[in-house]
CSV table of C-alpha atoms in Angstrom, one decimal:
chain,number,residue,atom,x,y,z
A,1248,MET,CA,-3.1,9.6,2.4
A,1249,ASP,CA,-3.4,6.3,4.1
A,1250,PRO,CA,-0.2,4.4,3.1
A,1251,LEU,CA,-2.1,1.1,2.8
A,1252,THR,CA,-4.7,2.3,0.3
A,1253,PRO,CA,-2.5,2.4,-2.8
A,1254,LEU,CA,-1.1,-1.0,-1.9
A,1255,THR,CA,-4.4,-2.8,-1.2
A,1256,ALA,CA,-5.9,-1.3,-4.4
A,1257,THR,CA,-3.5,-3.4,-6.5
A,1258,ALA,CA,-4.4,-6.6,-8.2
A,1259,GLU,CA,-1.4,-8.3,-6.6
A,1260,PHE,CA,-3.1,-7.7,-3.2
A,1261,GLU,CA,-6.8,-8.0,-4.0
A,1262,GLN,CA,-6.7,-11.3,-6.1
A,1263,PRO,CA,-5.0,-13.4,-3.4
A,1264,LEU,CA,-7.3,-12.0,-0.8
A,1265,ARG,CA,-10.3,-13.0,-2.8
A,1266,GLU,CA,-8.9,-16.5,-3.3
A,1267,ILE,CA,-8.4,-16.8,0.5
A,1268,LEU,CA,-12.0,-15.6,1.0
A,1269,THR,CA,-13.3,-18.1,-1.5
A,1270,VAL,CA,-11.5,-21.0,0.2
A,1271,ALA,CA,-12.6,-19.8,3.6
A,1272,THR,CA,-16.2,-19.4,2.5
A,1273,ARG,CA,-16.3,-23.0,1.1
A,1274,ALA,CA,-15.2,-24.3,4.5
A,1275,MET,CA,-18.0,-22.4,6.2
A,1276,PRO,CA,-21.7,-23.5,6.7
A,1277,GLY,CA,-23.9,-23.0,3.6
A,1278,GLY,CA,-25.0,-19.4,2.8
A,1279,THR,CA,-21.9,-17.7,4.2
A,1280,LEU,CA,-20.7,-14.5,2.7
A,1281,SER,CA,-17.4,-12.9,3.6
A,1282,SER,CA,-15.3,-9.8,3.3
A,1283,MET,CA,-12.1,-8.2,4.5
A,1284,VAL,CA,-12.1,-4.7,5.8
A,1285,LEU,CA,-9.1,-2.5,6.5
A,1286,SER,CA,-9.1,0.6,8.7
A,1287,GLY,CA,-7.7,3.7,6.9
A,1288,GLU,CA,-7.3,7.4,7.8
A,1289,GLY,CA,-10.6,8.0,6.1
A,1290,GLY,CA,-12.4,5.2,7.9
A,1291,PRO,CA,-12.9,1.5,7.3
A,1292,TYR,CA,-13.1,0.2,3.7
A,1293,THR,CA,-13.8,-3.2,2.1
A,1294,VAL,CA,-10.7,-4.4,0.3
A,1295,ALA,CA,-12.1,-7.8,-0.9
A,1296,SER,CA,-15.4,-9.7,-0.7
A,1297,SER,CA,-16.8,-13.0,-1.7
A,1298,ALA,CA,-19.8,-11.5,-3.5
A,1299,PRO,CA,-20.9,-8.0,-4.5
A,1300,ARG,CA,-23.8,-7.8,-2.1
A,1301,VAL,CA,-21.4,-8.1,0.8
A,1302,LEU,CA,-20.4,-4.5,0.2
A,1303,ASP,CA,-23.9,-3.4,1.2
A,1304,LEU,CA,-23.6,-5.2,4.5
A,1305,ASP,CA,-20.2,-3.7,5.2
A,1306,THR,CA,-21.4,-0.2,4.1
A,1307,LEU,CA,-24.3,-0.4,6.6
A,1308,GLN,CA,-21.9,-0.7,9.4
A,1309,PHE,CA,-19.5,2.0,8.1
A,1310,THR,CA,-22.5,4.4,7.7
A,1311,ALA,CA,-23.8,3.6,11.2
A,1312,ARG,CA,-20.3,3.8,12.6
A,1313,ALA,CA,-21.2,0.8,14.7
A,1314,GLY,CA,-21.6,-3.0,14.4
A,1315,PRO,CA,-19.5,-6.1,14.9
A,1316,CYS,CA,-16.9,-5.2,12.3
A,1317,LEU,CA,-16.0,-1.9,13.9
A,1318,GLU,CA,-16.1,-3.3,17.4
A,1319,ALA,CA,-13.7,-6.1,16.4
A,1320,ILE,CA,-11.3,-3.5,14.9
A,1321,GLU,CA,-11.5,-1.3,18.0
A,1322,SER,CA,-11.2,-4.1,20.6
A,1323,GLY,CA,-9.0,-6.6,18.8
A,1324,GLU,CA,-11.4,-9.3,19.9
A,1325,PRO,CA,-13.9,-11.4,17.8
A,1326,VAL,CA,-17.4,-10.0,17.8
A,1327,GLY,CA,-20.5,-11.7,16.6
A,1328,SER,CA,-24.2,-12.3,16.9
A,1329,ASP,CA,-26.2,-15.6,16.5
A,1330,ASP,CA,-29.4,-13.8,15.4
A,1331,LEU,CA,-29.4,-10.3,14.2
A,1332,ALA,CA,-33.2,-10.3,14.0
A,1333,SER,CA,-33.3,-10.3,17.8
A,1334,GLU,CA,-30.0,-8.5,18.5
A,1335,ALA,CA,-30.3,-5.5,20.8
A,1336,ARG,CA,-26.6,-4.3,20.8
A,1337,TRP,CA,-26.8,-2.2,17.6
A,1338,THR,CA,-30.2,-0.6,17.6
A,1339,GLY,CA,-31.5,-0.2,14.0
A,1340,LEU,CA,-28.3,-1.5,12.4
A,1341,SER,CA,-29.1,-5.1,13.4
A,1342,ALA,CA,-32.5,-4.9,11.8
A,1343,ASP,CA,-31.0,-3.4,8.6
A,1344,LEU,CA,-28.5,-6.2,8.3
A,1345,ALA,CA,-31.2,-8.7,8.9
A,1346,ALA,CA,-33.3,-7.0,6.2
A,1347,HIS,CA,-30.4,-7.4,3.8
A,1348,GLY,CA,-30.3,-11.2,4.4
A,1349,ALA,CA,-27.7,-11.4,7.2
A,1350,ARG,CA,-29.2,-13.3,10.2
A,1351,SER,CA,-25.9,-14.1,12.0
A,1352,VAL,CA,-22.5,-12.4,11.8
A,1353,HIS,CA,-18.9,-13.0,13.0
A,1354,ALA,CA,-16.1,-10.4,12.8
A,1355,GLN,CA,-12.6,-11.6,13.3
A,1356,PRO,CA,-9.9,-8.9,13.9
A,1357,LEU,CA,-7.0,-8.7,11.4
A,1358,THR,CA,-3.5,-7.9,12.7
A,1359,LEU,CA,-1.4,-6.7,9.8
A,1360,ASP,CA,2.1,-5.4,9.8
A,1361,SER,CA,2.2,-6.0,13.6
A,1362,ARG,CA,-0.8,-3.7,14.1
A,1363,LEU,CA,-4.6,-4.1,14.4
A,1364,GLN,CA,-5.6,-3.0,10.9
A,1365,GLY,CA,-9.0,-4.5,10.0
A,1366,ALA,CA,-11.5,-7.4,10.3
A,1367,LEU,CA,-12.6,-10.5,8.5
A,1368,ASN,CA,-16.4,-10.3,8.3
A,1369,LEU,CA,-18.6,-13.4,8.0
A,1370,TYR,CA,-22.3,-13.2,7.3
A,1371,SER,CA,-24.8,-16.1,7.3
A,1372,GLU,CA,-28.3,-16.2,5.9
A,1373,ARG,CA,-29.4,-18.3,8.9
A,1374,PRO,CA,-29.3,-17.9,12.7
A,1375,GLY,CA,-26.5,-19.5,14.5
A,1376,GLY,CA,-24.5,-19.8,11.3
A,1377,PHE,CA,-21.1,-19.8,13.0
A,1378,PRO,CA,-20.5,-22.6,15.5
A,1379,ALA,CA,-17.1,-23.0,17.2
A,1380,GLU,CA,-15.4,-24.8,14.3
A,1381,ALA,CA,-16.5,-21.9,11.9
A,1382,ARG,CA,-15.0,-19.3,14.3
A,1383,THR,CA,-11.8,-21.3,14.4
A,1384,ALA,CA,-11.6,-21.4,10.6
A,1385,ALA,CA,-12.2,-17.6,10.6
A,1386,ALA,CA,-9.2,-17.1,12.9
A,1387,VAL,CA,-7.0,-19.3,10.6
A,1388,THR,CA,-8.2,-17.3,7.6
A,1389,ALA,CA,-7.3,-14.0,9.3
A,1390,GLY,CA,-3.8,-15.4,10.0
A,1391,GLN,CA,-3.4,-16.4,6.3
A,1392,ALA,CA,-4.4,-12.8,5.3
A,1393,ALA,CA,-1.8,-11.4,7.7
A,1394,VAL,CA,0.9,-13.6,6.1
A,1395,LEU,CA,-0.1,-12.5,2.6
A,1396,PHE,CA,-0.2,-8.8,3.7
A,1397,GLN,CA,3.4,-9.1,5.1
A,1398,ALA,CA,4.6,-10.6,1.8
A,1399,VAL,CA,3.0,-8.0,-0.4
A,1400,LEU,CA,4.1,-5.2,1.9
A,1401,HIS,CA,7.7,-6.4,1.8
A,1402,ALA,CA,7.6,-6.6,-2.0
A,1403,ALA,CA,6.1,-3.1,-2.2
A,1404,ARG,CA,8.8,-1.7,0.1
A,1405,LEU,CA,11.5,-3.5,-2.0
A,1406,ASP,CA,10.1,-2.0,-5.2
A,1407,GLU,CA,10.1,1.5,-3.6
A,1408,VAL,CA,13.8,1.1,-2.6
A,1409,ILE,CA,14.7,-0.1,-6.1
A,1410,THR,CA,12.8,2.9,-7.6
A,1411,GLN,CA,14.6,5.3,-5.3
A,1412,LEU,CA,18.0,3.7,-6.3
A,1413,ARG,CA,17.2,4.0,-10.0
A,1414,GLU,CA,16.2,7.7,-9.5
A,1415,ALA,CA,19.5,8.4,-7.7
A,1416,LEU,CA,21.5,6.7,-10.4
A,1417,ASN,CA,19.6,8.6,-13.1
A,1418,ARG,CA,20.3,11.9,-11.3
A,1419,ARG,CA,24.0,11.0,-10.9
A,1420,ALA,CA,24.2,10.2,-14.7
A,1421,ILE,CA,22.8,13.6,-15.5
A,1422,ILE,CA,25.2,15.3,-13.2
A,1423,ASP,CA,28.1,13.3,-14.8
A,1424,GLN,CA,27.1,14.6,-18.2
A,1425,ALA,CA,27.0,18.2,-17.0
A,1426,LEU,CA,30.3,17.8,-15.3
A,1427,GLY,CA,31.9,16.8,-18.6
A,1428,ILE,CA,30.5,19.9,-20.3
A,1429,VAL,CA,31.7,22.2,-17.5
A,1430,MET,CA,35.2,20.6,-17.4
A,1431,ALA,CA,35.6,21.0,-21.2
A,1432,ARG,CA,34.4,24.6,-21.1
A,1433,ARG,CA,36.3,25.7,-18.0
A,1434,GLN,CA,39.3,23.4,-18.4
A,1435,CYS,CA,38.9,22.5,-14.7
A,1436,THR,CA,38.8,19.4,-12.5
A,1437,ALA,CA,35.8,17.4,-11.6
A,1438,PRO,CA,35.6,18.8,-8.1
A,1439,ALA,CA,35.8,22.4,-9.4
A,1440,ALA,CA,33.1,21.6,-12.0
A,1441,PHE,CA,30.8,20.2,-9.4
A,1442,ASP,CA,31.4,23.3,-7.2
A,1443,ILE,CA,30.2,25.4,-10.1
A,1444,LEU,CA,27.0,23.3,-10.4
A,1445,ARG,CA,26.5,23.5,-6.7
A,1446,ARG,CA,26.8,27.3,-6.5
A,1447,THR,CA,24.5,27.6,-9.4
A,1448,SER,CA,22.0,25.4,-7.6
A,1449,GLN,CA,22.1,27.6,-4.5
A,1450,ARG,CA,21.8,30.8,-6.6
A,1451,ARG,CA,18.8,29.5,-8.5
A,1452,ASN,CA,17.3,27.6,-5.5
A,1453,ILE,CA,16.9,24.3,-7.4
A,1454,LYS,CA,18.5,20.9,-7.1
A,1455,VAL,CA,21.9,20.2,-8.5
A,1456,HIS,CA,20.6,17.5,-10.8
A,1457,GLN,CA,18.1,20.0,-12.3
A,1458,VAL,CA,20.9,22.5,-12.9
A,1459,ALA,CA,22.8,19.7,-14.7
A,1460,ALA,CA,19.8,18.7,-16.8
A,1461,ASP,CA,19.2,22.3,-17.9
A,1462,LEU,CA,22.8,22.6,-18.9
A,1463,VAL,CA,22.8,19.4,-20.9
A,1464,GLN,CA,19.6,20.5,-22.6
A,1465,ALA,CA,20.9,23.9,-23.4
A,1466,VAL,CA,24.2,22.6,-24.9
A,1467,THR,CA,23.0,19.5,-26.8
A,1468,GLY,CA,19.4,20.5,-27.6
A,1469,SER,CA,18.3,17.2,-26.2
A,1470,PRO,CA,17.4,15.9,-22.7
A,1471,PRO,CA,20.2,14.2,-20.8
A,1472,LEU,CA,20.8,10.6,-21.7
A,1473,PRO,CA,19.5,7.9,-19.3
A,1474,PRO,CA,22.2,5.9,-17.4
A,1475,SER,CA,23.5,2.8,-19.3
A,1476,PHE,CA,23.6,0.2,-16.5
A,1477,GLY,CA,26.3,-2.3,-16.9
A,1478,ALA,CA,28.4,-0.2,-19.3
A,1479,PRO,CA,32.0,0.6,-18.6
A,1480,SER,CA,32.2,3.7,-16.5
A,1481,GLY,CA,35.2,6.0,-16.3
A,1482,ALA,CA,33.6,9.4,-15.8
A,1483,PRO,CA,34.9,11.3,-12.8
A,1484,GLY,CA,32.6,11.9,-9.9
A,1485,PRO,CA,32.3,15.1,-7.9
A,1486,ASN,CA,35.3,14.0,-5.8
A,1487,GLY,CA,37.5,13.5,-8.8
A,1488,THR,CA,37.4,9.7,-8.7
A,1489,ALA,CA,35.9,7.4,-11.2
A,1490,PRO,CA,32.7,5.8,-9.9
A,1491,ARG,CA,32.8,2.0,-9.4
């Protein structure tokens, strides 16, 4: 699965992108429509748009596997046309875009996470809709989207690290509960109890924390208790020392 897809499908990512598009569209000549497209493993997809009908214009390019959007993504350079009604570069596609109300187009490449990842698409209802100042505004908007992407990506990675840490602490808490049971039953030390869990894990070919969870469930009749963060801790760890 494309690692960007779950991230860009979230409201935290889509809403700010729509707001950026709204601001950018207001700064453009009248009749401008806009979208942001990312390139995933399954092909390009629209992640945000200024109006629902922009999706049709993007989809025409995706289906044809051609057009200014895809060329901008591939080349890393802006690609546009002042009049799609007379454009000869994309046979058939240009006429289809014009038939859907787009007379001129400008695609600005998006560099996200230090890689070329997509394009900002601008469509105008009139020929010559994107003079030099409009193309400059498009480049600025693409830069703003890159900054937003980096911020959201950093937050997502931080959340992933926190989730992994919580999972590790939860597994440790389960193992600690099982260690207490084994130590009481066998009258042994924490390292010896952990060795018993480890050998059982190898024999059953499952993780140590699952062996521990099964033991706690069998003895207490209830699932292992979740960790109590911030509570005083004195249970011995696998090495016989109390965790800090």
